[in-house]
Amino acid sequence: MRYKSIRTAAMTFAVMALLVSCGDKYKAEGIVKDFLNENLKSEPTYVSCKPLATTNRIDDNTLGKLQKETQANDPIFKKPIKYGAYKKLPELRYTRTTIVLGTDTFVRTIYLHPELLEDGVMAVKEN
């Protein structure tokens, strides 16, 4: 009897975790697409985001370097790129994103605020 209740609780937890992660992926995709629509030089034909991951390896200094690098060298973005203005975040979420512009395909890692705020795209890295 006890085994069955533990198994039921574990299954319930797994289903809830799956639903939350799907909701986060959907929310992140919306944030990324809005950011791209606002900041790309031309409208994307297709955008696809991989599942979200988390990193604590990007400090404010690294974040600033990523922002400047994309600003200076990424040909698909308008200037200036509008990023979220948050500082000293303990971690970031990120998604590897495929962007199709006409017949060209670009892959970028897009770093997001950990709470997936609407203005929370923090940096873009060319892959």
Tab-separated table of C-alpha atoms in Angstrom:
chain	number	residue	atom	x	y	z
A	1	MET	CA	0.000	0.000	0.000
A	2	ARG	CA	2.760	2.450	0.936
A	3	TYR	CA	4.676	1.640	-2.267
A	4	LYS	CA	1.638	2.545	-4.370
A	5	SER	CA	1.243	5.974	-2.726
A	6	ILE	CA	4.964	6.753	-3.201
A	7	ARG	CA	4.726	5.713	-6.849
A	8	THR	CA	1.608	7.846	-7.329
A	9	ALA	CA	3.290	10.855	-5.714
A	10	ALA	CA	6.386	10.397	-7.892
A	11	MET	CA	4.268	10.182	-11.065
A	12	THR	CA	2.307	13.285	-10.053
A	13	PHE	CA	5.540	15.201	-9.458
A	14	ALA	CA	6.957	14.091	-12.827
A	15	VAL	CA	3.827	15.189	-14.696
A	16	MET	CA	3.809	18.561	-12.913
A	17	ALA	CA	7.511	19.118	-13.720
A	18	LEU	CA	6.859	18.291	-17.375
A	19	LEU	CA	3.952	20.729	-17.572
A	20	VAL	CA	5.969	23.533	-15.928
A	21	SER	CA	8.941	22.988	-18.248
A	22	CYS	CA	6.672	23.007	-21.318
A	23	GLY	CA	5.106	26.259	-20.100
A	24	ASP	CA	8.548	27.820	-19.612
A	25	LYS	CA	9.673	26.747	-23.093
A	26	TYR	CA	6.528	28.236	-24.624
A	27	LYS	CA	6.992	31.491	-22.683
A	28	ALA	CA	10.698	31.684	-23.626
A	29	GLU	CA	9.865	31.160	-27.311
A	30	GLY	CA	7.445	34.091	-27.167
A	31	ILE	CA	10.072	36.328	-25.532
A	32	VAL	CA	12.713	35.298	-28.085
A	33	LYS	CA	10.388	35.811	-31.065
A	34	ASP	CA	9.342	39.261	-29.819
A	35	PHE	CA	13.009	40.206	-29.311
A	36	LEU	CA	13.958	38.978	-32.780
A	37	ASN	CA	11.035	40.750	-34.461
A	38	GLU	CA	12.129	43.994	-32.815
A	39	ASN	CA	15.883	43.675	-33.368
A	40	LEU	CA	16.513	41.764	-36.607
A	41	LYS	CA	17.185	43.688	-39.815
A	42	SER	CA	14.505	41.676	-41.622
A	43	GLU	CA	11.531	39.612	-40.534
A	44	PRO	CA	12.413	35.972	-39.870
A	45	THR	CA	10.839	33.288	-42.038
A	46	TYR	CA	11.194	30.708	-39.279
A	47	VAL	CA	12.358	30.632	-35.634
A	48	SER	CA	12.850	27.488	-33.557
A	49	CYS	CA	14.045	27.283	-29.934
A	50	LYS	CA	15.603	24.252	-28.262
A	51	PRO	CA	14.635	23.378	-24.663
A	52	LEU	CA	15.745	25.831	-21.975
A	53	ALA	CA	18.869	25.285	-19.916
A	54	THR	CA	20.402	27.226	-17.028
A	55	THR	CA	23.913	28.579	-16.497
A	56	ASN	CA	25.619	30.378	-13.643
A	57	ARG	CA	28.854	30.913	-15.619
A	58	ILE	CA	27.975	34.297	-17.077
A	59	ASP	CA	28.763	37.244	-14.837
A	60	ASP	CA	28.066	40.925	-15.605
A	61	ASN	CA	31.472	41.334	-17.273
A	62	THR	CA	30.936	38.384	-19.628
A	63	LEU	CA	27.386	39.516	-20.308
A	64	GLY	CA	28.657	42.955	-21.351
A	65	LYS	CA	31.243	41.373	-23.654
A	66	LEU	CA	28.601	39.192	-25.313
A	67	GLN	CA	26.329	42.206	-25.831
A	68	LYS	CA	29.127	44.303	-27.346
A	69	GLU	CA	30.325	41.473	-29.596
A	70	THR	CA	26.861	40.934	-31.056
A	71	GLN	CA	26.312	44.689	-31.375
A	72	ALA	CA	29.558	45.137	-33.290
A	73	ASN	CA	29.804	41.981	-35.397
A	74	ASP	CA	26.493	40.205	-35.930
A	75	PRO	CA	25.176	41.208	-39.364
A	76	ILE	CA	21.590	40.073	-38.832
A	77	PHE	CA	20.780	42.585	-36.065
A	78	LYS	CA	19.823	46.258	-36.272
A	79	LYS	CA	21.844	48.677	-34.204
A	80	PRO	CA	21.404	49.314	-31.302
A	81	ILE	CA	20.135	46.015	-29.981
A	82	LYS	CA	17.658	46.433	-27.112
A	83	TYR	CA	18.567	44.115	-24.232
A	84	GLY	CA	17.071	43.798	-20.744
A	85	ALA	CA	18.838	46.109	-18.295
A	86	TYR	CA	19.196	43.722	-15.350
A	87	LYS	CA	22.453	43.381	-13.405
A	88	LYS	CA	24.039	40.881	-11.030
A	89	LEU	CA	21.880	37.900	-11.909
A	90	PRO	CA	23.006	34.684	-10.180
A	91	GLU	CA	22.098	32.629	-13.236
A	92	LEU	CA	20.645	32.933	-16.712
A	93	ARG	CA	18.414	30.698	-18.769
A	94	TYR	CA	19.368	30.093	-22.372
A	95	THR	CA	18.072	28.477	-25.518
A	96	ARG	CA	19.800	27.583	-28.740
A	97	THR	CA	17.760	29.239	-31.461
A	98	THR	CA	17.605	28.600	-35.204
A	99	ILE	CA	16.657	31.669	-37.234
A	100	VAL	CA	15.820	31.521	-40.941
A	101	LEU	CA	16.016	34.783	-42.883
A	102	GLY	CA	15.036	34.187	-46.507
A	103	THR	CA	17.245	31.299	-47.606
A	104	ASP	CA	19.906	31.778	-44.911
A	105	THR	CA	19.938	29.906	-41.591
A	106	PHE	CA	21.595	31.285	-38.456
A	107	VAL	CA	22.054	29.628	-35.073
A	108	ARG	CA	22.342	31.774	-31.948
A	109	THR	CA	22.337	31.083	-28.228
A	110	ILE	CA	19.968	33.540	-26.585
A	111	TYR	CA	20.403	34.230	-22.864
A	112	LEU	CA	17.296	35.123	-20.880
A	113	HIS	CA	16.481	36.529	-17.460
A	114	PRO	CA	15.961	33.548	-15.095
A	115	GLU	CA	12.358	34.600	-14.397
A	116	LEU	CA	11.605	34.842	-18.143
A	117	LEU	CA	10.606	38.490	-17.993
A	118	GLU	CA	9.131	39.979	-21.174
A	119	ASP	CA	12.103	42.344	-21.617
A	120	GLY	CA	14.526	39.737	-20.346
A	121	VAL	CA	16.739	38.895	-23.331
A	122	MET	CA	20.141	39.551	-21.800
A	123	ALA	CA	22.566	38.592	-24.590
A	124	VAL	CA	22.967	36.777	-27.889
A	125	LYS	CA	25.943	34.623	-28.845
A	126	GLU	CA	26.725	33.551	-32.402
A	127	ASN	CA	27.252	29.779	-32.700
